[in-house]
mmCIF file of C-alpha atoms in Angstrom:
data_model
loop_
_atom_site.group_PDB
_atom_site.id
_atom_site.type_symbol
_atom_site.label_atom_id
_atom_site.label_comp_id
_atom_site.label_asym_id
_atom_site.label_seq_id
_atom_site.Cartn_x
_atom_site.Cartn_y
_atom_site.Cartn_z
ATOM 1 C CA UNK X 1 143.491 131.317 -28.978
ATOM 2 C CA UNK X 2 139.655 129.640 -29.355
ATOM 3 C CA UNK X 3 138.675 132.625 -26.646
ATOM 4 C CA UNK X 4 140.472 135.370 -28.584
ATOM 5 C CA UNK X 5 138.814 133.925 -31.605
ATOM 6 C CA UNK X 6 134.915 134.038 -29.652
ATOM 7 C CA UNK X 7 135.842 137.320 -28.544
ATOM 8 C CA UNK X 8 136.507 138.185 -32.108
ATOM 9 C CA UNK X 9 133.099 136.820 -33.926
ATOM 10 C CA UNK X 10 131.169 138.324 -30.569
ATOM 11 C CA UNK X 11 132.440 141.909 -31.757
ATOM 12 C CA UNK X 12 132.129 141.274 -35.264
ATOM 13 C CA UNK X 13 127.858 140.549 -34.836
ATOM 14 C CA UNK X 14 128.373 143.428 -32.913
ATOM 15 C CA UNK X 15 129.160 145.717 -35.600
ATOM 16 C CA UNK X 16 127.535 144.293 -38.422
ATOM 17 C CA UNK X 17 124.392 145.363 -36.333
ATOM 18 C CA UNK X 18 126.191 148.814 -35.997
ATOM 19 C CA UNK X 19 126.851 149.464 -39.050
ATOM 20 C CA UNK X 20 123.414 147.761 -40.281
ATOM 21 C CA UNK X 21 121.803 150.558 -37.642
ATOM 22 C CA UNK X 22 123.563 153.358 -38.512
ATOM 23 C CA UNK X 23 123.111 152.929 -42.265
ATOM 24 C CA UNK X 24 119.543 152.668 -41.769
ATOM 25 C CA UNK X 25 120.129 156.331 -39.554
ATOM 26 C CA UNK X 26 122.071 157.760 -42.525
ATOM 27 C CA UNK X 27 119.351 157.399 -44.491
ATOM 28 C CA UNK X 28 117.034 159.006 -43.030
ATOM 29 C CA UNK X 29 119.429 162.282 -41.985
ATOM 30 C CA UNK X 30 118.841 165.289 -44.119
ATOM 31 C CA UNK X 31 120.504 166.966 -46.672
ATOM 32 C CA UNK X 32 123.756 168.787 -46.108
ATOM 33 C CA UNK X 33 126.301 169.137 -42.681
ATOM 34 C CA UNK X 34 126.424 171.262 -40.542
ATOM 35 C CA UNK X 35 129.024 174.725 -39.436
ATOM 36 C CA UNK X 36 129.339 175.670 -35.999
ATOM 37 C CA UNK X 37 130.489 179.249 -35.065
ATOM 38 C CA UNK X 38 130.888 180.615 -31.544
ATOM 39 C CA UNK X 39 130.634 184.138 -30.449
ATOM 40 C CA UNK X 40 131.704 184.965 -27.016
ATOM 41 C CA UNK X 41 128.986 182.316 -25.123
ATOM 42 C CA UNK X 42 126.539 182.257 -28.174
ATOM 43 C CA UNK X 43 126.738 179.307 -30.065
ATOM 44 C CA UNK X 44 125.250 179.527 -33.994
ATOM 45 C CA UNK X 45 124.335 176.685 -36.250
ATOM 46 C CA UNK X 46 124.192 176.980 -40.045
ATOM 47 C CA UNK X 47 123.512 174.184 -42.562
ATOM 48 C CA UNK X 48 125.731 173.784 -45.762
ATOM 49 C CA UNK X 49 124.511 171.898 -48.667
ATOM 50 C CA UNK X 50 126.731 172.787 -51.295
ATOM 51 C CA UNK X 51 130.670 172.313 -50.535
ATOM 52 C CA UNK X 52 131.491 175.967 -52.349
ATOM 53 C CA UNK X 53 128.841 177.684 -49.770
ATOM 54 C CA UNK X 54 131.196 178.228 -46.612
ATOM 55 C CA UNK X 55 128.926 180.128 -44.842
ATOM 56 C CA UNK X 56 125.937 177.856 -45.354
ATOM 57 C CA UNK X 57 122.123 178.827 -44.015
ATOM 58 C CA UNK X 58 121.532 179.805 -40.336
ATOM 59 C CA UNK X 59 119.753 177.895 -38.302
ATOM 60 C CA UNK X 60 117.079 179.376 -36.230
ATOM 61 C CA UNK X 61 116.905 178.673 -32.431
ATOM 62 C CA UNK X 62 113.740 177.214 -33.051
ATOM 63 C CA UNK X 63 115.102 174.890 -35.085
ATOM 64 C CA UNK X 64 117.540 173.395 -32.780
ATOM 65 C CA UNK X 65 116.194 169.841 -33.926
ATOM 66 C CA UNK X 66 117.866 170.537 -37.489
ATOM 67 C CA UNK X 67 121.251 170.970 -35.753
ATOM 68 C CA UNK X 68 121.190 168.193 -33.520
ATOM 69 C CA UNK X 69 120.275 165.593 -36.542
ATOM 70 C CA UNK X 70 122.857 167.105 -39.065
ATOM 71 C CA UNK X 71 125.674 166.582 -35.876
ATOM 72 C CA UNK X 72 124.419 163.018 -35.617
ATOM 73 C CA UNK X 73 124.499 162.575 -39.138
ATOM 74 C CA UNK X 74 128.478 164.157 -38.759
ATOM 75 C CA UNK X 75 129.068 161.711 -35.520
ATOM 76 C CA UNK X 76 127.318 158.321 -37.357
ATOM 77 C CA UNK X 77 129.302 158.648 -40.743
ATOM 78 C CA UNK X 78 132.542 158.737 -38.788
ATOM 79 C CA UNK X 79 131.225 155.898 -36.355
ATOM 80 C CA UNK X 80 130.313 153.714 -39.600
ATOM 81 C CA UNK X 81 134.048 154.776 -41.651
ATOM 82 C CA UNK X 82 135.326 153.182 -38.047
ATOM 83 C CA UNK X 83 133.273 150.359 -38.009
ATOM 84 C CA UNK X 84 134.037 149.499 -40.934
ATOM 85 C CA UNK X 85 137.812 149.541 -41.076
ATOM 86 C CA UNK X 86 137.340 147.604 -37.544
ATOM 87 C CA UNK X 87 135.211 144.727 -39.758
ATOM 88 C CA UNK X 88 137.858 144.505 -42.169
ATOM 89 C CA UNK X 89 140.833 144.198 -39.859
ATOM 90 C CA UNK X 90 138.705 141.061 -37.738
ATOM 91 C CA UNK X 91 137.990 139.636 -41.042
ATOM 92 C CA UNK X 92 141.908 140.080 -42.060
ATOM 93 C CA UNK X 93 142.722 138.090 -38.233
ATOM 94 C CA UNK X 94 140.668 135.685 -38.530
ATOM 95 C CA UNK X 95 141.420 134.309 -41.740
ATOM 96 C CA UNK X 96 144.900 134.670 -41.534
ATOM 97 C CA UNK X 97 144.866 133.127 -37.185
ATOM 98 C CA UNK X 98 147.056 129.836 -37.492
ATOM 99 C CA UNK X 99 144.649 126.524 -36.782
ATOM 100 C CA UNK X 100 146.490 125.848 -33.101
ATOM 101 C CA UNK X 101 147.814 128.508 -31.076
ATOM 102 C CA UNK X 102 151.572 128.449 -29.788
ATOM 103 C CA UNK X 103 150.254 127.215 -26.562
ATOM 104 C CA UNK X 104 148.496 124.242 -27.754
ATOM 105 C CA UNK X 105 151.110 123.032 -30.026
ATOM 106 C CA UNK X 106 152.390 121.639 -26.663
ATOM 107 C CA UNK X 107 149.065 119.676 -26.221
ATOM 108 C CA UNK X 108 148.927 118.045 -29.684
ATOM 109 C CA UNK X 109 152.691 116.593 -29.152
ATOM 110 C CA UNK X 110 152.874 112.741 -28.685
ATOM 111 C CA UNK X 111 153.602 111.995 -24.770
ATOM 112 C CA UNK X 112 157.104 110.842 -25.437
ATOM 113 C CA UNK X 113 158.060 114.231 -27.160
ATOM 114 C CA UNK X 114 156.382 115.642 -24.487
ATOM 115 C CA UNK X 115 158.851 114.251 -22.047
ATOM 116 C CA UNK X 116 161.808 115.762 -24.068
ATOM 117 C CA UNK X 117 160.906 119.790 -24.829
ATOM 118 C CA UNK X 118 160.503 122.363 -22.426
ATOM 119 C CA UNK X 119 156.720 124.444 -23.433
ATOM 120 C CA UNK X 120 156.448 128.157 -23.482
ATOM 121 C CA UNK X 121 153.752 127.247 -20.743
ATOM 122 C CA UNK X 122 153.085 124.930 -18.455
ATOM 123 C CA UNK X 123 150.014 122.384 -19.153
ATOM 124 C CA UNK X 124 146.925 123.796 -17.359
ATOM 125 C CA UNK X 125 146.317 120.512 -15.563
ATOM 126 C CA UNK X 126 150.144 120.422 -14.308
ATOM 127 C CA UNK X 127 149.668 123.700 -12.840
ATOM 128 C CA UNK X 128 146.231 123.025 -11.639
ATOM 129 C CA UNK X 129 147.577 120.515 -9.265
ATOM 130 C CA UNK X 130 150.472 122.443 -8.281
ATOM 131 C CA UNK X 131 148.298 124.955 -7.526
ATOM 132 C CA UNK X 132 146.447 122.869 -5.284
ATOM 133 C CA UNK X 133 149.059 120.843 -3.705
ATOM 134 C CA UNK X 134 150.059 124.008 -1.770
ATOM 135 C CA UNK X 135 149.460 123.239 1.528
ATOM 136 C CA UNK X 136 148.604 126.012 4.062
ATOM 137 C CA UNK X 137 147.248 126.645 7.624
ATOM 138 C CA UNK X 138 143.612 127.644 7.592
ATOM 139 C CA UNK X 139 141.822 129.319 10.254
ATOM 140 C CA UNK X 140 141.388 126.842 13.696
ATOM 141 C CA UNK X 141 137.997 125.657 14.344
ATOM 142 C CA UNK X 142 136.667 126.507 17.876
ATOM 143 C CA UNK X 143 134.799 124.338 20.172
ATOM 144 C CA UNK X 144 131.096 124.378 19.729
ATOM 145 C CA UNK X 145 131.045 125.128 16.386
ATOM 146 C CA UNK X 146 128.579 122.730 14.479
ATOM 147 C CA UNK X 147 130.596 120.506 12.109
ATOM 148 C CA UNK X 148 129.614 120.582 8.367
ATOM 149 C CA UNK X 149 131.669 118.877 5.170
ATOM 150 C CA UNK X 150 131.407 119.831 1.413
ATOM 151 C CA UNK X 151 131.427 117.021 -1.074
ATOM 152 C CA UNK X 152 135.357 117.415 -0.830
ATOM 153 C CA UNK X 153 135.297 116.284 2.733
ATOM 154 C CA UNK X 154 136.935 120.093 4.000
ATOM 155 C CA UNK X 155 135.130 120.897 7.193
ATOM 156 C CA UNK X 156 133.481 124.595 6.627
ATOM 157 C CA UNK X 157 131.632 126.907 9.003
ATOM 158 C CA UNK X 158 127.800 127.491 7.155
ATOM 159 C CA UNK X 159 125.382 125.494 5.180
ATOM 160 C CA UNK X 160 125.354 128.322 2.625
ATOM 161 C CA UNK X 161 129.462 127.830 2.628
ATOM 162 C CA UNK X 162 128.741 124.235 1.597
ATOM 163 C CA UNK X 163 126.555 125.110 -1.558
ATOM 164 C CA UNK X 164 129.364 127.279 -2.628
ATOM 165 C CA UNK X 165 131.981 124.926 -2.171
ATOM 166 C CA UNK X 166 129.769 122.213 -3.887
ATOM 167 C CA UNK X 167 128.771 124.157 -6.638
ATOM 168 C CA UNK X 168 132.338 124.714 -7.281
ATOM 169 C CA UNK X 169 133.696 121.312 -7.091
ATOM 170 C CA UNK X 170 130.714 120.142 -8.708
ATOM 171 C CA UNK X 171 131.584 122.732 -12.161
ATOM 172 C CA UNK X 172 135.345 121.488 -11.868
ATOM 173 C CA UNK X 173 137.151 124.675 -10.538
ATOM 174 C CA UNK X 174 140.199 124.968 -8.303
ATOM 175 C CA UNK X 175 139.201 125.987 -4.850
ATOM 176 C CA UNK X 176 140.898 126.432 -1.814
ATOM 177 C CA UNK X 177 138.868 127.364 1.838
ATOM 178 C CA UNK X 178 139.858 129.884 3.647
ATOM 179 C CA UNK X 179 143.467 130.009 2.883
ATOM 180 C CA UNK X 180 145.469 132.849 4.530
ATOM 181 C CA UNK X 181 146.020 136.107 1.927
ATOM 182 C CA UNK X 182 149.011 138.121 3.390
ATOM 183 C CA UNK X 183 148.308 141.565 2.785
ATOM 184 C CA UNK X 184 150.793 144.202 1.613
ATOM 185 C CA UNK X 185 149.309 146.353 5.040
ATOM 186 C CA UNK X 186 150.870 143.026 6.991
ATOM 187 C CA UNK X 187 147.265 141.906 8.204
ATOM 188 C CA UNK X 188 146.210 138.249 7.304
ATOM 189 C CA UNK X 189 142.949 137.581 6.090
ATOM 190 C CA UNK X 190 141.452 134.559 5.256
ATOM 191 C CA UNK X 191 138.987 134.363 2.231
ATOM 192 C CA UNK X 192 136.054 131.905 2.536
ATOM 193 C CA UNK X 193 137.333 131.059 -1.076
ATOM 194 C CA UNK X 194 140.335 131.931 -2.774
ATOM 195 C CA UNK X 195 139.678 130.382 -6.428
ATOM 196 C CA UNK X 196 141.907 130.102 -9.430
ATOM 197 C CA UNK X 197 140.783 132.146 -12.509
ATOM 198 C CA UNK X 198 142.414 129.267 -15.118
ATOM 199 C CA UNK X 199 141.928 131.414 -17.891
ATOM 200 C CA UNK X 200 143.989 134.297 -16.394
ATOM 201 C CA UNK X 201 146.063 131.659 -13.463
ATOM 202 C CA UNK X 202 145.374 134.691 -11.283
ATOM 203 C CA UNK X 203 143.339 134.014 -7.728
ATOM 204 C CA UNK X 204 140.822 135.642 -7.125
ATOM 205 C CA UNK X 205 138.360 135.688 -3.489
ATOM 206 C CA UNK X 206 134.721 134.694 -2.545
ATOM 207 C CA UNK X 207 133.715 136.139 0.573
ATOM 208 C CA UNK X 208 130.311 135.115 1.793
ATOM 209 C CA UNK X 209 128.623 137.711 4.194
ATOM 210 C CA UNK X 210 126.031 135.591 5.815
ATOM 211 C CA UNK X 211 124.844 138.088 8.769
ATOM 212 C CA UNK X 212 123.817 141.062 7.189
ATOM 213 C CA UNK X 213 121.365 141.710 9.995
ATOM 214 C CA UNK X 214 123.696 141.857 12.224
ATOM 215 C CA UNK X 215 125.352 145.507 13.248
ATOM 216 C CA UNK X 216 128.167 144.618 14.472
ATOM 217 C CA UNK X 217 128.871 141.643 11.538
ATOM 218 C CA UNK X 218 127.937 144.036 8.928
ATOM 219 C CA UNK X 219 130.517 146.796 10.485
ATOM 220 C CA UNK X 220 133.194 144.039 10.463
ATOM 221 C CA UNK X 221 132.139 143.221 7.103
ATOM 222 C CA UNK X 222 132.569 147.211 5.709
ATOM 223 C CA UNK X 223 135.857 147.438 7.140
ATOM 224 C CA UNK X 224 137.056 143.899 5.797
ATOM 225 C CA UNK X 225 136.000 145.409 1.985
ATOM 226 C CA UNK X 226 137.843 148.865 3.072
ATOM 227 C CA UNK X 227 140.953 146.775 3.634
ATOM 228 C CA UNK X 228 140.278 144.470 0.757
ATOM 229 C CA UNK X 229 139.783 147.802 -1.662
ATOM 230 C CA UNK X 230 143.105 149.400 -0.342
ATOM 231 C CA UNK X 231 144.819 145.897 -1.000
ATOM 232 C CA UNK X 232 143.724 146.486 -4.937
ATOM 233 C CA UNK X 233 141.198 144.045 -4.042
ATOM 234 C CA UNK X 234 137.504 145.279 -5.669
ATOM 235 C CA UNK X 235 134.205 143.546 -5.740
ATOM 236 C CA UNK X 236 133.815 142.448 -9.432
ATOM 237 C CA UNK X 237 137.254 142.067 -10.364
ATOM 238 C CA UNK X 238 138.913 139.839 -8.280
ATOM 239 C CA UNK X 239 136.629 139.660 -5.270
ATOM 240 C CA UNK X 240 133.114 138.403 -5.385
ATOM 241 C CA UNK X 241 130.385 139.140 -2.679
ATOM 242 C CA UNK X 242 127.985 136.923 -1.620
ATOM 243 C CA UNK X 243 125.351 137.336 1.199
ATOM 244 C CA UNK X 244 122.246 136.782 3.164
ATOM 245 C CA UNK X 245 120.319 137.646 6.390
ATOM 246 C CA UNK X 246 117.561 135.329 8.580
ATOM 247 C CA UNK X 247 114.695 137.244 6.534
ATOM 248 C CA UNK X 248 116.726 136.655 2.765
ATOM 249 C CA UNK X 249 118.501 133.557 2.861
ATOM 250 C CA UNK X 250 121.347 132.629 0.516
ATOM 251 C CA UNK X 251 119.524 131.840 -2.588
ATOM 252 C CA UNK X 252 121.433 129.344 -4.906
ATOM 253 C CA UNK X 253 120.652 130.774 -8.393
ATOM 254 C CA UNK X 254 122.758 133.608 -6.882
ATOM 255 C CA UNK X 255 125.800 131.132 -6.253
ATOM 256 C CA UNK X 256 125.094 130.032 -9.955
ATOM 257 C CA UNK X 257 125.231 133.362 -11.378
ATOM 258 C CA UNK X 258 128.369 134.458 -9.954
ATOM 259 C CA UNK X 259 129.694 131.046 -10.805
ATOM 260 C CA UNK X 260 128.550 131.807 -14.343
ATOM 261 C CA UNK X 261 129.488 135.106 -14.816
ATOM 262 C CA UNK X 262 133.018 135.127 -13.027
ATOM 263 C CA UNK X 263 134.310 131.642 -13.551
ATOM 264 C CA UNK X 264 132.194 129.159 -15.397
ATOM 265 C CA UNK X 265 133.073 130.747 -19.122
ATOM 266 C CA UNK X 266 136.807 131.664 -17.795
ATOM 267 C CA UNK X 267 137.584 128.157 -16.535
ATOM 268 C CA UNK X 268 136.016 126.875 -19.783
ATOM 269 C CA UNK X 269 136.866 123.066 -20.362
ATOM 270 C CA UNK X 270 137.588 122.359 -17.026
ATOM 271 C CA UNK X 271 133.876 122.020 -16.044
ATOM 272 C CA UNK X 272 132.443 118.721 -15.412
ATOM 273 C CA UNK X 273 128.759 119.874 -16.740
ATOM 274 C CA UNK X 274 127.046 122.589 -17.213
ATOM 275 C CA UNK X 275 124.870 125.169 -14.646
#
């Protein structure tokens, strides 16, 4: 409900400074509207200032510019009329929303009455640590390969693998490493990071590509996003892409932007501080 509501004051500014612009256009537009007629593939423009003149006053070729500000003066009016009806209809939601959403009525109940009703929806943090009490088989570690822990303790493959797992932990949200994802093609892949969108409860991947200068990695790596793509799996909505080569390291205020963009403001209130 409190996101709905942001999302609702984030559109109103929005058009308040629409409509505030396009007044201000209005304004300035000339006199009159404009007729269109079309003859075979010749297009003529006449201007109409009096509402009894059907015909109006032709335009001249050379005075395209006339045409194409008395159309704009057409198209802003009926973006304003919208605008406007759109500002009154947010203004109607908002003060008529209820104080606590369905959802949270749940939250505000004393812990005994808790214990006795069943809620539309289970509690976040309930689910949160069903979510992560799933156990599951991640990919074997082979001999040789250099040991390295996150702040969880989980043993991962890459430095740059323990910044991202860090810098999740460290912002509060649900993680798993390298958990298998059974594909609808039957293949089994297994996402650095398959992370829990709270917001949504949807899971969505992190794949870090960290040899990019590498042929043969980077023609693994294309055909891993082919698969991913025909899975309904697309960078940017439920996949994001991280990488780096010897020459461009992983740079951290990328891991924070992603972080920020995809999950921080979606996992809202489950964030130990702020990036």
């Amino acid at each position: 409900m409190e996101q709905l509501k942001e999302q609702m004051v984030t559109r109103e500014n929005y058009l308040i400074h629409l409509k505030e612009e396009k007044e201000k256009a209005l304004k300035a537009a000339p006199e009159g509207n404009l007729r269109i007629c079309s003859h075979g593939n010749r297009t003529q423009y006449y201007k109409r200032e009096d509402s009894k003149d059907f015909n109006g006053v032709y335009i001249r070729d050379s005075d395209v510019k006339l045409a194409r500000k008395l159309a704009q003066k057409e198209y802003d009016k009926k973006v304003l009329s919208s605008v406007e009806k759109e500002l009154q209809a947010i203004k109607k939601y908002l003060s008529n929303a209820p104080a606590t959403s369905p959802e949270q009525i749940y939250e505000n109940l004393h812990r005994a009455r808790k214990e006795l009703v069943v809620p539309i929806k289970q509690p976040l943090e309930e689910y949160v640590q069903e979510w992560e009490a799933v156990s599951y088989q991640g990919k074997v570690f082979e001999e040789g390969v250099p040991q390295m822990y996150t702040a969880k303790g989980e043993r991962v493959r890459s430095k740059s693998e323990v910044i991202i797992a860090d810098s999740l932990y460290r912002e509060g949200i649900p993680y798993k490493y390298e958990c298998p994802l059974h594909l609808k093609s039957g293949l089994v892949f297994y996402p650095d990071f398959t992370v829990l969108k709270t917001d949504t409860r949807e899971e969505i991947y992190w794949e870090h590509m960290g040899m990019m200068d590498d042929a043969e990695y980077v023609e693994k790596a294309l055909y891993k996003l082919m698969v991913y793509e025909q899975n309904n799996i697309f960078p940017g909505k439920n996949l994001i892409l991280t990488y780096e080569t010897k020459k461009y390291p992983l740079n951290q205020r990328r891991i924070k932007e992603c972080i920020r963009q995809y999950l921080l403001l979606a996992n809202e209130g489950c964030g130990r501080q702020t990036i």
